[in-house]
Amino acid sequence: MTNPTTSWMDIAFTPAVKAAQTRRGSREGYARMRTKGKTRTAIDAGLGDFIAHARSFYLATASSKGQPYIQHRGGPPGFLRVLDEQTLAFADFSGNRQYISTGNLDENPNAMIFVMDYRTKHRVKIWGTAKVVESDEALIETLMPDNYVARAEAAIIFTVASWDTNCPQHIPLMVFAEDVETLAERVTALEAENARLRARHSNDPIATRDAP
C-alpha cells in the first residue's frame, strides 16, 4: 500500500538531485514546496478525466543495472484505464516483439508514466511500480478498446505512488490529424449548406426584390 504522505519529490529528489539543486540555486524553493505543498498519491477526478482522454503516453522502465528505456504507447481515448484510485492498467499490444519493457519490469518494477496532451499543453508525471500479467485472458480482454484493430499479448498493471503536473512552457501546440479531418468535414458541410441557402435566396423573387 502506498504511503499516503509520500510525495513525488521523495521519489525523484535523490541526494544527487538535491545536490544539483543546491548548486544551481533551486533547493531552498523546493524544500519549502515539499513542506507546504499538496501530496498527490491517489488518482483524483481531474487526473482520471485527463487520463480518460489520453491517446498516448510514455512508459519509462529500467533494467536491474539502471539502463533506462522509454516506450511510446498509443491507442484510442480510454485505452489507459483507471481501475481504482491507486491503479492504472492497459493492454500490451503486440509490436516489434523486443520486450524490453517486459524484461525490465521482470527484474525492476519501478516505472513511470508520462502523459502529454499537446492540444491543451498539459503534461502529467506518474511515479509507481508496474507488472506484466500474461496469463489472465479475462483481464486482457477487459482492457482491450472496443473495435480497435490490435492484438493484446498481456496486460500491464501500474500502481501509483505519486504524481505531479508540469508547467506548459516549451510544449509545442499540436492537434491530432483525425481532429483536423473532422473539422475539415464540418467546414465542407457548412460551406455546402451556405451555398444551398444562397442559391435558394437568389431564386426567391421576394428576397431578390428586397435585396439592396
C-alpha positions as a LaTeX table, in Angstrom:
\begin{tabular}{lrrr}
\hline
Residue & $x$ (\AA) & $y$ (\AA) & $z$ (\AA) \\
\hline
Met1 & 0.00 & 0.00 & 0.00 \\
Thr2 & 1.33 & 3.44 & $-0.93$ \\
Asn3 & 2.38 & 5.65 & 1.96 \\
Pro4 & $-0.19$ & 8.49 & 1.94 \\
Thr5 & 2.50 & 11.02 & 2.86 \\
Thr6 & 4.86 & 10.08 & 0.03 \\
Ser7 & 5.43 & 12.93 & $-2.38$ \\
Trp8 & 6.83 & 12.67 & $-5.87$ \\
Met9 & 9.70 & 14.74 & $-4.52$ \\
Asp10 & 10.56 & 11.97 & $-2.06$ \\
Ile11 & 10.89 & 9.64 & $-5.04$ \\
Ala12 & 12.55 & 11.89 & $-7.60$ \\
Phe13 & 14.77 & 14.06 & $-5.41$ \\
Thr14 & 17.65 & 11.74 & $-4.60$ \\
Pro15 & 20.69 & 13.09 & $-2.71$ \\
Ala16 & 22.40 & 13.70 & $-6.06$ \\
Val17 & 19.38 & 15.61 & $-7.34$ \\
Lys18 & 19.26 & 17.73 & $-4.18$ \\
Ala19 & 22.97 & 18.45 & $-4.53$ \\
Ala20 & 22.39 & 19.65 & $-8.10$ \\
Gln21 & 19.52 & 21.82 & $-6.92$ \\
Thr22 & 21.72 & 23.33 & $-4.22$ \\
Arg23 & 24.47 & 24.00 & $-6.74$ \\
Arg24 & 22.08 & 25.73 & $-9.12$ \\
Gly25 & 20.04 & 27.61 & $-6.52$ \\
Ser26 & 16.63 & 25.88 & $-6.51$ \\
Arg27 & 16.96 & 23.62 & $-3.46$ \\
Glu28 & 15.52 & 26.08 & $-0.94$ \\
Gly29 & 12.41 & 26.70 & $-3.00$ \\
Tyr30 & 11.70 & 23.01 & $-3.48$ \\
Ala31 & 12.27 & 22.35 & 0.21 \\
Arg32 & 9.55 & 24.90 & 1.03 \\
Met33 & 7.29 & 23.39 & $-1.61$ \\
Arg34 & 7.72 & 19.93 & $-0.08$ \\
Thr35 & 6.77 & 21.25 & 3.34 \\
Lys36 & 3.74 & 23.26 & 2.23 \\
Gly37 & 2.72 & 21.53 & $-0.98$ \\
Lys38 & $-0.14$ & 19.12 & $-1.53$ \\
Thr39 & 0.85 & 15.46 & $-1.63$ \\
Arg40 & $-0.85$ & 13.71 & $-4.54$ \\
Thr41 & $-0.66$ & 9.95 & $-4.18$ \\
Ala42 & $-4.12$ & 8.95 & $-5.42$ \\
Ile43 & $-5.88$ & 9.36 & $-8.75$ \\
Asp44 & $-8.45$ & 12.11 & $-8.27$ \\
Ala45 & $-11.30$ & 13.12 & $-10.59$ \\
Gly46 & $-9.18$ & 15.62 & $-12.50$ \\
Leu47 & $-6.38$ & 13.18 & $-13.22$ \\
Gly48 & $-8.89$ & 10.47 & $-14.07$ \\
Asp49 & $-10.55$ & 12.71 & $-16.67$ \\
Phe50 & $-7.18$ & 13.68 & $-18.13$ \\
Ile51 & $-6.20$ & 10.02 & $-18.48$ \\
Ala52 & $-9.58$ & 9.08 & $-19.98$ \\
His53 & $-8.95$ & 11.44 & $-22.90$ \\
Ala54 & $-5.31$ & 10.44 & $-23.47$ \\
Arg55 & $-4.49$ & 8.87 & $-26.82$ \\
Ser56 & $-0.86$ & 8.18 & $-26.00$ \\
Phe57 & 1.67 & 8.20 & $-23.20$ \\
Tyr58 & 5.26 & 7.21 & $-22.49$ \\
Leu59 & 6.23 & 4.32 & $-20.24$ \\
Ala60 & 9.67 & 4.51 & $-18.59$ \\
Thr61 & 11.37 & 1.45 & $-17.13$ \\
Ala62 & 14.93 & 0.48 & $-16.26$ \\
Ser63 & 16.90 & $-2.72$ & $-16.07$ \\
Ser64 & 18.38 & $-4.02$ & $-12.82$ \\
Lys65 & 21.62 & $-2.28$ & $-13.81$ \\
Gly66 & 19.82 & 1.04 & $-14.23$ \\
Gln67 & 19.76 & 1.13 & $-18.03$ \\
Pro68 & 16.70 & 3.29 & $-18.82$ \\
Tyr69 & 14.17 & 2.67 & $-21.57$ \\
Ile70 & 11.23 & 4.80 & $-22.70$ \\
Gln71 & 8.47 & 3.33 & $-24.83$ \\
His72 & 5.58 & 5.11 & $-26.53$ \\
Arg73 & 2.13 & 3.61 & $-26.00$ \\
Gly74 & $-0.83$ & 4.68 & $-28.10$ \\
Gly75 & $-4.46$ & 3.82 & $-28.66$ \\
Pro76 & $-7.96$ & 5.31 & $-28.72$ \\
Pro77 & $-9.08$ & 7.58 & $-25.87$ \\
Gly78 & $-9.65$ & 5.44 & $-22.79$ \\
Phe79 & $-7.14$ & 2.73 & $-23.63$ \\
Leu80 & $-5.26$ & 3.70 & $-20.46$ \\
Arg81 & $-7.74$ & 2.67 & $-17.77$ \\
Val82 & $-8.23$ & 3.82 & $-14.19$ \\
Leu83 & $-9.09$ & 0.73 & $-12.16$ \\
Asp84 & $-9.17$ & 2.49 & $-8.79$ \\
Glu85 & $-7.55$ & 5.48 & $-7.10$ \\
Gln86 & $-4.17$ & 3.72 & $-6.96$ \\
Thr87 & $-4.20$ & 1.61 & $-10.10$ \\
Leu88 & $-3.87$ & 2.13 & $-13.86$ \\
Ala89 & $-3.90$ & $-0.62$ & $-16.46$ \\
Phe90 & $-3.63$ & $-1.05$ & $-20.20$ \\
Ala91 & $-3.49$ & $-3.81$ & $-22.78$ \\
Asp92 & 0.01 & $-4.61$ & $-24.01$ \\
Phe93 & $-0.47$ & $-4.56$ & $-27.78$ \\
Ser94 & 1.70 & $-6.74$ & $-29.96$ \\
Gly95 & 4.51 & $-4.74$ & $-31.59$ \\
Asn96 & 8.09 & $-5.39$ & $-32.65$ \\
Arg97 & 8.42 & $-8.16$ & $-30.04$ \\
Gln98 & 11.60 & $-6.80$ & $-28.45$ \\
Tyr99 & 10.00 & $-7.00$ & $-24.97$ \\
Ile100 & 12.42 & $-4.51$ & $-23.42$ \\
Ser101 & 9.79 & $-3.03$ & $-21.09$ \\
Thr102 & 8.58 & $-6.52$ & $-20.19$ \\
Gly103 & 12.08 & $-7.72$ & $-19.37$ \\
Asn104 & 12.88 & $-4.61$ & $-17.37$ \\
Leu105 & 9.73 & $-4.98$ & $-15.28$ \\
Asp106 & 10.55 & $-8.64$ & $-14.60$ \\
Glu107 & 13.67 & $-7.56$ & $-12.72$ \\
Asn108 & 12.88 & $-3.98$ & $-11.70$ \\
Pro109 & 9.23 & $-2.99$ & $-11.05$ \\
Asn110 & 9.94 & 0.73 & $-10.72$ \\
Ala111 & 8.30 & 2.60 & $-13.59$ \\
Met112 & 6.92 & 5.93 & $-14.67$ \\
Ile113 & 4.09 & 7.04 & $-16.92$ \\
Phe114 & 4.36 & 10.40 & $-18.67$ \\
Val115 & 1.14 & 11.65 & $-20.28$ \\
Met116 & 1.26 & 14.62 & $-22.66$ \\
Asp117 & $-1.67$ & 16.50 & $-24.17$ \\
Tyr118 & $-0.31$ & 18.67 & $-26.94$ \\
Arg119 & $-3.72$ & 20.19 & $-27.67$ \\
Thr120 & $-4.01$ & 21.79 & $-24.22$ \\
Lys121 & $-0.25$ & 21.92 & $-23.44$ \\
His122 & $-0.62$ & 19.87 & $-20.27$ \\
Arg123 & 1.55 & 17.02 & $-19.03$ \\
Val124 & 1.40 & 14.69 & $-16.05$ \\
Lys125 & 4.18 & 12.62 & $-14.48$ \\
Ile126 & 3.14 & 9.48 & $-12.58$ \\
Trp127 & 5.63 & 7.50 & $-10.47$ \\
Gly128 & 4.96 & 3.96 & $-9.34$ \\
Thr129 & 5.56 & 0.30 & $-9.98$ \\
Ala130 & 4.30 & $-1.94$ & $-12.75$ \\
Lys131 & 3.90 & $-5.60$ & $-13.52$ \\
Val132 & 3.14 & $-7.59$ & $-16.65$ \\
Val133 & 0.21 & $-10.03$ & $-16.50$ \\
Glu134 & 0.33 & $-12.59$ & $-19.31$ \\
Ser135 & $-1.98$ & $-15.37$ & $-18.13$ \\
Asp136 & $-5.22$ & $-13.54$ & $-17.27$ \\
Glu137 & $-7.18$ & $-13.66$ & $-20.52$ \\
Ala138 & $-10.29$ & $-12.14$ & $-18.94$ \\
Leu139 & $-8.36$ & $-9.10$ & $-17.69$ \\
Ile140 & $-6.61$ & $-8.65$ & $-21.03$ \\
Glu141 & $-9.94$ & $-8.81$ & $-22.87$ \\
Thr142 & $-11.45$ & $-6.27$ & $-20.48$ \\
Leu143 & $-8.64$ & $-3.81$ & $-21.22$ \\
Met144 & $-8.92$ & $-4.11$ & $-24.99$ \\
Pro145 & $-10.55$ & $-1.00$ & $-26.52$ \\
Asp146 & $-13.76$ & $-1.67$ & $-28.44$ \\
Asn147 & $-13.36$ & $-2.13$ & $-32.19$ \\
Tyr148 & $-9.63$ & $-1.37$ & $-32.06$ \\
Val149 & $-7.53$ & $-3.24$ & $-34.61$ \\
Ala150 & $-4.74$ & $-4.67$ & $-32.46$ \\
Arg151 & $-3.77$ & $-7.85$ & $-30.66$ \\
Ala152 & $-3.02$ & $-7.79$ & $-26.95$ \\
Glu153 & $-0.33$ & $-10.14$ & $-25.64$ \\
Ala154 & $-0.61$ & $-9.18$ & $-21.98$ \\
Ala155 & $-1.89$ & $-6.58$ & $-19.52$ \\
Ile156 & 0.27 & $-4.10$ & $-17.65$ \\
Ile157 & $-0.87$ & $-3.06$ & $-14.19$ \\
Phe158 & 0.60 & 0.17 & $-12.83$ \\
Thr159 & 0.37 & 1.02 & $-9.12$ \\
Val160 & 0.55 & 4.75 & $-8.49$ \\
Ala161 & 2.92 & 6.02 & $-5.82$ \\
Ser162 & 2.68 & 9.75 & $-6.53$ \\
Trp163 & 2.07 & 12.16 & $-9.39$ \\
Asp164 & 2.62 & 15.75 & $-10.42$ \\
Thr165 & 1.87 & 18.15 & $-13.24$ \\
Asn166 & 4.33 & 20.20 & $-15.28$ \\
Cys167 & 4.15 & 23.78 & $-16.46$ \\
Pro168 & 3.23 & 24.19 & $-20.15$ \\
Gln169 & 6.42 & 26.07 & $-21.01$ \\
His170 & 8.11 & 24.83 & $-24.20$ \\
Ile171 & 5.34 & 22.31 & $-25.03$ \\
Pro172 & 4.51 & 22.69 & $-28.74$ \\
Leu173 & 0.84 & 23.21 & $-29.53$ \\
Met174 & $-0.30$ & 20.39 & $-31.80$ \\
Val175 & $-3.55$ & 18.71 & $-32.79$ \\
Phe176 & $-4.33$ & 15.20 & $-33.98$ \\
Ala177 & $-4.72$ & 14.63 & $-37.71$ \\
Glu178 & $-8.10$ & 12.97 & $-37.24$ \\
Asp179 & $-9.36$ & 16.05 & $-35.37$ \\
Val180 & $-8.29$ & 18.25 & $-38.28$ \\
Glu181 & $-10.02$ & 15.91 & $-40.72$ \\
Thr182 & $-13.22$ & 16.06 & $-38.67$ \\
Leu183 & $-13.06$ & 19.86 & $-38.61$ \\
Ala184 & $-12.46$ & 19.95 & $-42.37$ \\
Glu185 & $-15.52$ & 17.76 & $-42.93$ \\
Arg186 & $-17.63$ & 20.12 & $-40.82$ \\
Val187 & $-16.35$ & 23.15 & $-42.76$ \\
Thr188 & $-17.15$ & 21.42 & $-46.06$ \\
Ala189 & $-20.67$ & 20.62 & $-44.86$ \\
Leu190 & $-21.22$ & 24.21 & $-43.70$ \\
Glu191 & $-19.96$ & 25.59 & $-47.00$ \\
Ala192 & $-22.36$ & 23.32 & $-48.88$ \\
Glu193 & $-25.24$ & 24.43 & $-46.67$ \\
Asn194 & $-24.26$ & 28.07 & $-47.18$ \\
Ala195 & $-24.20$ & 27.60 & $-50.96$ \\
Arg196 & $-27.61$ & 25.94 & $-50.85$ \\
Leu197 & $-29.09$ & 28.82 & $-48.86$ \\
Arg198 & $-27.53$ & 31.40 & $-51.18$ \\
Ala199 & $-28.98$ & 29.62 & $-54.21$ \\
Arg200 & $-32.43$ & 29.49 & $-52.65$ \\
His201 & $-32.19$ & 33.16 & $-51.74$ \\
Ser202 & $-31.19$ & 34.15 & $-55.28$ \\
Asn203 & $-34.16$ & 32.21 & $-56.70$ \\
Asp204 & $-36.67$ & 33.80 & $-54.32$ \\
Pro205 & $-38.31$ & 36.75 & $-56.19$ \\
Ile206 & $-39.38$ & 38.44 & $-52.95$ \\
Ala207 & $-35.94$ & 38.12 & $-51.40$ \\
Thr208 & $-34.34$ & 39.34 & $-54.64$ \\
Arg209 & $-36.69$ & 42.37 & $-54.85$ \\
Asp210 & $-35.98$ & 43.38 & $-51.25$ \\
Ala211 & $-32.21$ & 42.94 & $-51.58$ \\
Pro212 & $-30.25$ & 46.23 & $-51.53$ \\
\hline
\end{tabular}
